[in-house]
mmCIF file of C-alpha atoms in Angstrom:
data_model
loop_
_atom_site.group_PDB
_atom_site.id
_atom_site.type_symbol
_atom_site.label_atom_id
_atom_site.label_comp_id
_atom_site.label_asym_id
_atom_site.label_seq_id
_atom_site.Cartn_x
_atom_site.Cartn_y
_atom_site.Cartn_z
ATOM 1 C CA UNK A 1 18.816 32.885 18.294
ATOM 2 C CA UNK A 2 18.345 30.253 15.598
ATOM 3 C CA UNK A 3 14.852 28.938 15.068
ATOM 4 C CA UNK A 4 14.145 25.739 16.959
ATOM 5 C CA UNK A 5 13.342 22.581 15.039
ATOM 6 C CA UNK A 6 10.122 20.607 15.345
ATOM 7 C CA UNK A 7 11.468 18.225 17.980
ATOM 8 C CA UNK A 8 12.531 21.080 20.245
ATOM 9 C CA UNK A 9 9.225 22.872 19.763
ATOM 10 C CA UNK A 10 7.274 19.731 20.646
ATOM 11 C CA UNK A 11 9.348 19.200 23.763
ATOM 12 C CA UNK A 12 8.824 22.830 24.771
ATOM 13 C CA UNK A 13 5.096 22.570 24.154
ATOM 14 C CA UNK A 14 4.771 19.501 26.360
ATOM 15 C CA UNK A 15 6.505 21.349 29.211
ATOM 16 C CA UNK A 16 4.844 24.700 28.604
ATOM 17 C CA UNK A 17 2.249 26.014 31.030
ATOM 18 C CA UNK A 18 -0.569 28.391 30.108
ATOM 19 C CA UNK A 19 0.670 31.981 30.073
ATOM 20 C CA UNK A 20 -1.539 34.943 30.785
ATOM 21 C CA UNK A 21 -2.034 37.298 27.869
ATOM 22 C CA UNK A 22 -1.471 40.239 30.238
ATOM 23 C CA UNK A 23 2.080 39.400 31.328
ATOM 24 C CA UNK A 24 3.580 41.408 28.480
ATOM 25 C CA UNK A 25 5.942 38.606 27.435
ATOM 26 C CA UNK A 26 4.864 38.486 23.801
ATOM 27 C CA UNK A 27 7.970 36.587 22.675
ATOM 28 C CA UNK A 28 7.271 33.692 25.040
ATOM 29 C CA UNK A 29 3.601 33.656 24.123
ATOM 30 C CA UNK A 30 4.436 33.619 20.426
ATOM 31 C CA UNK A 31 6.871 30.756 20.918
ATOM 32 C CA UNK A 32 4.283 28.733 22.852
ATOM 33 C CA UNK A 33 1.726 29.314 20.119
ATOM 34 C CA UNK A 34 4.214 28.124 17.501
ATOM 35 C CA UNK A 35 4.977 25.014 19.538
ATOM 36 C CA UNK A 36 1.268 24.336 19.954
ATOM 37 C CA UNK A 37 0.765 24.545 16.196
ATOM 38 C CA UNK A 38 3.544 22.007 15.629
ATOM 39 C CA UNK A 39 2.051 19.572 18.140
ATOM 40 C CA UNK A 40 -1.379 20.005 16.601
ATOM 41 C CA UNK A 41 -0.001 19.377 13.132
ATOM 42 C CA UNK A 42 1.985 16.342 14.253
ATOM 43 C CA UNK A 43 -1.018 14.769 15.969
ATOM 44 C CA UNK A 44 -3.561 15.513 13.268
ATOM 45 C CA UNK A 45 -4.629 13.097 10.522
ATOM 46 C CA UNK A 46 -2.145 13.172 7.675
ATOM 47 C CA UNK A 47 -1.532 11.460 4.366
ATOM 48 C CA UNK A 48 1.224 8.896 4.677
ATOM 49 C CA UNK A 49 1.217 6.344 1.928
ATOM 50 C CA UNK A 50 -1.973 8.110 0.829
ATOM 51 C CA UNK A 51 -3.968 6.621 3.666
ATOM 52 C CA UNK A 52 -5.492 8.729 6.414
ATOM 53 C CA UNK A 53 -3.756 7.989 9.693
ATOM 54 C CA UNK A 54 -2.563 9.616 12.880
ATOM 55 C CA UNK A 55 1.097 10.231 12.211
ATOM 56 C CA UNK A 56 2.472 10.482 15.724
ATOM 57 C CA UNK A 57 0.754 10.339 19.080
ATOM 58 C CA UNK A 58 1.713 12.251 22.216
ATOM 59 C CA UNK A 59 3.602 9.242 23.572
ATOM 60 C CA UNK A 60 5.737 8.555 20.493
ATOM 61 C CA UNK A 61 9.488 8.919 20.732
ATOM 62 C CA UNK A 62 11.117 11.969 19.101
ATOM 63 C CA UNK A 63 13.335 9.434 17.322
ATOM 64 C CA UNK A 64 10.461 8.950 14.893
ATOM 65 C CA UNK A 65 10.575 12.612 13.930
ATOM 66 C CA UNK A 66 14.298 12.562 13.223
ATOM 67 C CA UNK A 67 13.950 9.469 11.004
ATOM 68 C CA UNK A 68 10.682 10.492 9.390
ATOM 69 C CA UNK A 69 12.195 11.359 6.026
ATOM 70 C CA UNK A 70 13.937 7.985 5.911
ATOM 71 C CA UNK A 71 10.617 6.259 6.630
ATOM 72 C CA UNK A 72 8.940 8.275 3.892
ATOM 73 C CA UNK A 73 11.659 7.186 1.434
ATOM 74 C CA UNK A 74 11.148 3.515 2.341
ATOM 75 C CA UNK A 75 7.400 3.970 1.929
ATOM 76 C CA UNK A 76 7.787 5.367 -1.595
ATOM 77 C CA UNK A 77 10.304 2.661 -2.478
ATOM 78 C CA UNK A 78 7.755 0.036 -1.452
ATOM 79 C CA UNK A 79 5.262 1.402 -3.959
ATOM 80 C CA UNK A 80 7.985 1.376 -6.614
ATOM 81 C CA UNK A 81 8.777 -2.265 -5.812
ATOM 82 C CA UNK A 82 5.110 -3.183 -6.145
ATOM 83 C CA UNK A 83 4.913 -1.535 -9.563
ATOM 84 C CA UNK A 84 8.188 -3.028 -10.796
ATOM 85 C CA UNK A 85 6.756 -6.466 -10.005
ATOM 86 C CA UNK A 86 3.177 -6.063 -11.184
ATOM 87 C CA UNK A 87 3.884 -4.133 -14.400
ATOM 88 C CA UNK A 88 5.925 -6.865 -16.137
ATOM 89 C CA UNK A 89 3.620 -9.573 -14.781
ATOM 90 C CA UNK A 90 0.560 -7.881 -16.274
ATOM 91 C CA UNK A 91 2.261 -7.755 -19.685
ATOM 92 C CA UNK A 92 3.284 -11.408 -19.400
ATOM 93 C CA UNK A 93 -0.243 -12.478 -18.488
ATOM 94 C CA UNK A 94 -1.494 -10.818 -21.662
ATOM 95 C CA UNK A 95 1.232 -12.540 -23.681
ATOM 96 C CA UNK A 96 2.684 -9.360 -25.132
ATOM 97 C CA UNK A 97 5.552 -10.008 -27.558
ATOM 98 C CA UNK A 98 5.310 -13.720 -26.888
ATOM 99 C CA UNK A 99 5.931 -13.490 -23.144
ATOM 100 C CA UNK A 100 5.002 -16.554 -21.100
ATOM 101 C CA UNK A 101 1.945 -16.113 -18.909
ATOM 102 C CA UNK A 102 3.523 -17.824 -15.879
ATOM 103 C CA UNK A 103 5.744 -14.768 -15.284
ATOM 104 C CA UNK A 104 8.782 -16.833 -14.303
ATOM 105 C CA UNK A 105 11.275 -14.493 -15.996
ATOM 106 C CA UNK A 106 10.738 -11.859 -13.274
ATOM 107 C CA UNK A 107 11.054 -14.177 -10.269
ATOM 108 C CA UNK A 108 13.910 -12.155 -8.785
ATOM 109 C CA UNK A 109 11.887 -8.959 -8.981
ATOM 110 C CA UNK A 110 8.947 -10.620 -7.230
ATOM 111 C CA UNK A 111 11.183 -11.696 -4.353
ATOM 112 C CA UNK A 112 13.374 -8.634 -3.866
ATOM 113 C CA UNK A 113 11.328 -5.835 -5.417
ATOM 114 C CA UNK A 114 7.806 -6.942 -4.594
ATOM 115 C CA UNK A 115 8.375 -8.872 -1.385
ATOM 116 C CA UNK A 116 11.458 -7.172 0.040
ATOM 117 C CA UNK A 117 10.645 -3.521 -0.600
ATOM 118 C CA UNK A 118 7.017 -3.942 0.417
ATOM 119 C CA UNK A 119 7.986 -5.483 3.739
ATOM 120 C CA UNK A 120 10.446 -2.671 4.384
ATOM 121 C CA UNK A 121 7.640 -0.240 3.610
ATOM 122 C CA UNK A 122 5.304 -2.128 5.922
ATOM 123 C CA UNK A 123 7.807 -1.846 8.758
ATOM 124 C CA UNK A 124 8.151 1.885 8.144
ATOM 125 C CA UNK A 125 4.388 2.401 8.167
ATOM 126 C CA UNK A 126 4.090 0.287 11.313
ATOM 127 C CA UNK A 127 6.672 2.454 13.073
ATOM 128 C CA UNK A 128 4.668 5.627 12.471
ATOM 129 C CA UNK A 129 1.371 3.931 13.348
ATOM 130 C CA UNK A 130 -0.205 3.868 9.883
ATOM 131 C CA UNK A 131 -2.299 0.709 10.187
ATOM 132 C CA UNK A 132 -3.934 0.631 6.764
ATOM 133 C CA UNK A 133 -0.802 1.168 4.666
ATOM 134 C CA UNK A 134 1.188 -1.186 6.903
ATOM 135 C CA UNK A 135 -1.280 -4.050 6.441
ATOM 136 C CA UNK A 136 -1.448 -3.434 2.683
ATOM 137 C CA UNK A 137 2.334 -3.478 2.297
ATOM 138 C CA UNK A 138 2.837 -6.552 4.478
ATOM 139 C CA UNK A 139 0.043 -8.467 2.722
ATOM 140 C CA UNK A 140 1.268 -7.695 -0.786
ATOM 141 C CA UNK A 141 4.833 -8.401 0.267
ATOM 142 C CA UNK A 142 3.778 -11.843 1.491
ATOM 143 C CA UNK A 143 1.921 -12.448 -1.773
ATOM 144 C CA UNK A 144 4.955 -11.580 -3.890
ATOM 145 C CA UNK A 145 7.236 -13.741 -1.761
ATOM 146 C CA UNK A 146 4.769 -16.597 -2.151
ATOM 147 C CA UNK A 147 4.432 -16.065 -5.889
ATOM 148 C CA UNK A 148 8.187 -15.941 -6.394
ATOM 149 C CA UNK A 149 8.743 -19.017 -4.242
ATOM 150 C CA UNK A 150 6.103 -20.957 -6.181
ATOM 151 C CA UNK A 151 8.120 -20.410 -9.367
ATOM 152 C CA UNK A 152 11.426 -21.558 -7.861
ATOM 153 C CA UNK A 153 12.290 -25.280 -8.157
ATOM 154 C CA UNK A 154 13.934 -25.142 -4.724
ATOM 155 C CA UNK A 155 10.543 -24.895 -2.999
ATOM 156 C CA UNK A 156 9.088 -27.726 -5.129
ATOM 157 C CA UNK A 157 5.652 -26.077 -5.153
ATOM 158 C CA UNK A 158 4.675 -27.504 -8.543
ATOM 159 C CA UNK A 159 7.133 -30.407 -8.608
ATOM 160 C CA UNK A 160 5.250 -32.041 -5.747
ATOM 161 C CA UNK A 161 2.307 -32.568 -8.114
ATOM 162 C CA UNK A 162 4.307 -34.079 -10.982
ATOM 163 C CA UNK A 163 4.040 -37.815 -11.627
ATOM 164 C CA UNK A 164 7.502 -37.771 -13.195
ATOM 165 C CA UNK A 165 10.262 -36.905 -10.681
ATOM 166 C CA UNK A 166 12.560 -36.090 -13.587
ATOM 167 C CA UNK A 167 10.153 -33.511 -15.013
ATOM 168 C CA UNK A 168 8.744 -31.375 -12.168
ATOM 169 C CA UNK A 169 7.271 -28.888 -14.663
ATOM 170 C CA UNK A 170 4.439 -31.316 -15.377
ATOM 171 C CA UNK A 171 2.971 -30.358 -12.012
ATOM 172 C CA UNK A 172 2.025 -26.940 -13.400
ATOM 173 C CA UNK A 173 -0.687 -28.545 -15.527
ATOM 174 C CA UNK A 174 -2.266 -30.791 -12.917
ATOM 175 C CA UNK A 175 -5.752 -30.300 -11.528
ATOM 176 C CA UNK A 176 -4.550 -30.357 -7.929
ATOM 177 C CA UNK A 177 -1.946 -27.627 -8.407
ATOM 178 C CA UNK A 178 -4.159 -25.232 -10.364
ATOM 179 C CA UNK A 179 -7.136 -25.718 -8.078
ATOM 180 C CA UNK A 180 -4.945 -25.048 -5.061
ATOM 181 C CA UNK A 181 -3.381 -21.934 -6.594
ATOM 182 C CA UNK A 182 -6.872 -20.718 -7.438
ATOM 183 C CA UNK A 183 -7.670 -20.612 -3.735
ATOM 184 C CA UNK A 184 -4.548 -18.490 -3.172
ATOM 185 C CA UNK A 185 -5.688 -15.853 -5.672
ATOM 186 C CA UNK A 186 -9.254 -16.071 -4.364
ATOM 187 C CA UNK A 187 -8.082 -15.368 -0.807
ATOM 188 C CA UNK A 188 -6.036 -12.434 -2.068
ATOM 189 C CA UNK A 189 -9.107 -11.143 -3.903
ATOM 190 C CA UNK A 190 -11.144 -11.255 -0.668
ATOM 191 C CA UNK A 191 -8.409 -9.368 1.169
ATOM 192 C CA UNK A 192 -8.235 -6.720 -1.536
ATOM 193 C CA UNK A 193 -12.006 -6.342 -1.411
ATOM 194 C CA UNK A 194 -11.550 -5.230 2.205
ATOM 195 C CA UNK A 195 -8.776 -2.883 1.079
ATOM 196 C CA UNK A 196 -11.135 -1.558 -1.592
ATOM 197 C CA UNK A 197 -13.815 -0.630 0.928
ATOM 198 C CA UNK A 198 -11.232 0.856 3.293
ATOM 199 C CA UNK A 199 -9.745 2.956 0.483
ATOM 200 C CA UNK A 200 -12.973 4.959 0.324
ATOM 201 C CA UNK A 201 -11.393 6.986 3.119
ATOM 202 C CA UNK A 202 -8.184 7.660 1.156
ATOM 203 C CA UNK A 203 -8.330 8.828 -2.468
ATOM 204 C CA UNK A 204 -9.784 8.052 -5.885
ATOM 205 C CA UNK A 205 -6.547 6.642 -7.319
ATOM 206 C CA UNK A 206 -6.178 4.084 -4.526
ATOM 207 C CA UNK A 207 -9.830 3.096 -4.857
ATOM 208 C CA UNK A 208 -9.476 2.476 -8.603
ATOM 209 C CA UNK A 209 -6.231 0.573 -8.092
ATOM 210 C CA UNK A 210 -7.759 -1.820 -5.561
ATOM 211 C CA UNK A 211 -10.839 -2.236 -7.765
ATOM 212 C CA UNK A 212 -8.594 -3.311 -10.646
ATOM 213 C CA UNK A 213 -6.621 -5.687 -8.420
ATOM 214 C CA UNK A 214 -9.796 -7.353 -7.118
ATOM 215 C CA UNK A 215 -11.063 -7.816 -10.684
ATOM 216 C CA UNK A 216 -7.714 -9.175 -11.896
ATOM 217 C CA UNK A 217 -7.416 -11.701 -9.069
ATOM 218 C CA UNK A 218 -10.991 -12.842 -9.661
ATOM 219 C CA UNK A 219 -10.277 -13.473 -13.347
ATOM 220 C CA UNK A 220 -7.056 -15.321 -12.521
ATOM 221 C CA UNK A 221 -8.903 -17.498 -10.017
ATOM 222 C CA UNK A 222 -11.332 -18.446 -12.763
ATOM 223 C CA UNK A 223 -8.434 -19.092 -15.148
ATOM 224 C CA UNK A 224 -6.787 -21.543 -12.753
ATOM 225 C CA UNK A 225 -10.019 -23.401 -12.180
ATOM 226 C CA UNK A 226 -10.757 -23.566 -15.901
ATOM 227 C CA UNK A 227 -7.346 -25.149 -16.428
ATOM 228 C CA UNK A 228 -8.433 -27.738 -13.882
ATOM 229 C CA UNK A 229 -11.619 -28.233 -15.898
ATOM 230 C CA UNK A 230 -9.602 -28.739 -19.070
ATOM 231 C CA UNK A 231 -10.946 -25.640 -20.845
ATOM 232 C CA UNK A 232 -7.660 -24.048 -21.880
ATOM 233 C CA UNK A 233 -9.260 -21.619 -24.335
ATOM 234 C CA UNK A 234 -11.452 -20.011 -21.675
ATOM 235 C CA UNK A 235 -8.565 -20.112 -19.207
ATOM 236 C CA UNK A 236 -6.392 -18.155 -21.639
ATOM 237 C CA UNK A 237 -9.091 -15.512 -22.112
ATOM 238 C CA UNK A 238 -9.518 -15.134 -18.360
ATOM 239 C CA UNK A 239 -5.756 -14.861 -17.933
ATOM 240 C CA UNK A 240 -5.559 -12.073 -20.504
ATOM 241 C CA UNK A 241 -8.448 -10.277 -18.783
ATOM 242 C CA UNK A 242 -6.655 -10.585 -15.454
ATOM 243 C CA UNK A 243 -3.498 -9.129 -16.974
ATOM 244 C CA UNK A 244 -5.470 -6.220 -18.430
ATOM 245 C CA UNK A 245 -6.945 -5.321 -15.043
ATOM 246 C CA UNK A 246 -3.517 -5.639 -13.444
ATOM 247 C CA UNK A 247 -2.258 -3.189 -16.054
ATOM 248 C CA UNK A 248 -5.037 -0.803 -15.034
ATOM 249 C CA UNK A 249 -3.901 -1.111 -11.426
ATOM 250 C CA UNK A 250 -0.347 -0.347 -12.543
ATOM 251 C CA UNK A 251 -1.521 2.789 -14.351
ATOM 252 C CA UNK A 252 -3.080 4.019 -11.103
ATOM 253 C CA UNK A 253 0.034 3.074 -9.171
ATOM 254 C CA UNK A 254 2.407 4.882 -11.536
ATOM 255 C CA UNK A 255 0.200 7.969 -11.343
ATOM 256 C CA UNK A 256 0.275 7.814 -7.544
ATOM 257 C CA UNK A 257 4.048 7.328 -7.413
ATOM 258 C CA UNK A 258 4.628 10.206 -9.827
ATOM 259 C CA UNK A 259 2.375 12.447 -7.737
ATOM 260 C CA UNK A 260 4.234 11.557 -4.534
ATOM 261 C CA UNK A 261 7.707 12.073 -6.005
ATOM 262 C CA UNK A 262 6.812 15.360 -7.683
ATOM 263 C CA UNK A 263 5.538 16.605 -4.346
ATOM 264 C CA UNK A 264 8.670 15.327 -2.590
ATOM 265 C CA UNK A 265 10.945 17.472 -4.772
ATOM 266 C CA UNK A 266 8.613 20.483 -4.503
ATOM 267 C CA UNK A 267 7.806 20.374 -8.209
ATOM 268 C CA UNK A 268 5.749 23.389 -9.336
ATOM 269 C CA UNK A 269 2.983 21.141 -10.675
ATOM 270 C CA UNK A 270 1.308 18.199 -9.004
ATOM 271 C CA UNK A 271 -0.860 15.279 -10.066
ATOM 272 C CA UNK A 272 -4.147 15.175 -8.122
ATOM 273 C CA UNK A 273 -5.111 11.950 -6.369
ATOM 274 C CA UNK A 274 -8.710 12.865 -5.589
ATOM 275 C CA UNK A 275 -8.927 13.028 -1.807
ATOM 276 C CA UNK A 276 -11.954 11.141 -0.449
ATOM 277 C CA UNK A 277 -11.433 11.651 3.281
ATOM 278 C CA UNK A 278 -13.668 14.721 3.264
ATOM 279 C CA UNK A 279 -16.409 13.013 1.253
ATOM 280 C CA UNK A 280 -16.667 9.747 3.161
ATOM 281 C CA UNK A 281 -16.940 10.891 6.763
ATOM 282 C CA UNK A 282 -15.109 8.972 9.458
ATOM 283 C CA UNK A 283 -16.885 7.214 12.301
ATOM 284 C CA UNK A 284 -15.272 9.448 14.921
ATOM 285 C CA UNK A 285 -16.348 12.554 13.029
ATOM 286 C CA UNK A 286 -19.920 11.315 12.660
ATOM 287 C CA UNK A 287 -20.005 10.464 16.365
ATOM 288 C CA UNK A 288 -18.730 13.924 17.255
ATOM 289 C CA UNK A 289 -21.417 15.565 15.107
ATOM 290 C CA UNK A 290 -24.068 13.370 16.694
ATOM 291 C CA UNK A 291 -22.865 14.238 20.193
ATOM 292 C CA UNK A 292 -22.924 17.939 19.361
ATOM 293 C CA UNK A 293 -26.526 17.669 18.213
ATOM 294 C CA UNK A 294 -27.510 16.075 21.504
#
């Protein structure tokens, strides 16, 4: 008989009843043990999107199992979309090869690569119950959609601040616009600070990436407010610093993506991510240890 797949084994395990070790039916006992191992593996903490999460609970539909590889592919594509948006932006912020610091030349990538792929990834992570990665993908997707929309004349984000209706670009240099955009980056920095603390339960690469993103957004907030103050020289320096930290985040992200894809194709060598889940103990684990002591 052909070996049963994971879905069949899980279904058998849920219907299986305890079998005495003295009934002599070793084949049935072995099958039940195999099914139990599958259920245990499926319901144990796993690394999806490099965040510790319970992959599937006892009440989840088997449909999730059959589409799991598709969800994984969407998840990895989301990370690729994030990097394809942030990498060129970081270079533009630093003005490499004369690139403009407003990043408008990659607007399409922000909308479809950053926003679109990240939201697809967020949906995939939500389906499998991975809260942390889902929130991260949805939040960054919203940020990229917002950033792309702010650069498009159709949304009139900067044109609304221009005193000349025939020249909406003047709004980019107004105090009101730059001060307002500074609060956008500041809010994103606060959110990423929460991600940074949460990433202590994931891996070193994610922790460093969020640390770089928080630093970059903080510098860009200062740059926008210095433009409002009229200090363009300091604003330019802060913008370059923000781009440099974004580039550091991209380096971590490319490393993470390479590690994931090499593992996906069963490459003989892998890039370590530095697992932190065993170093920073979870609340449930600490509670269990405390209960055992009492």
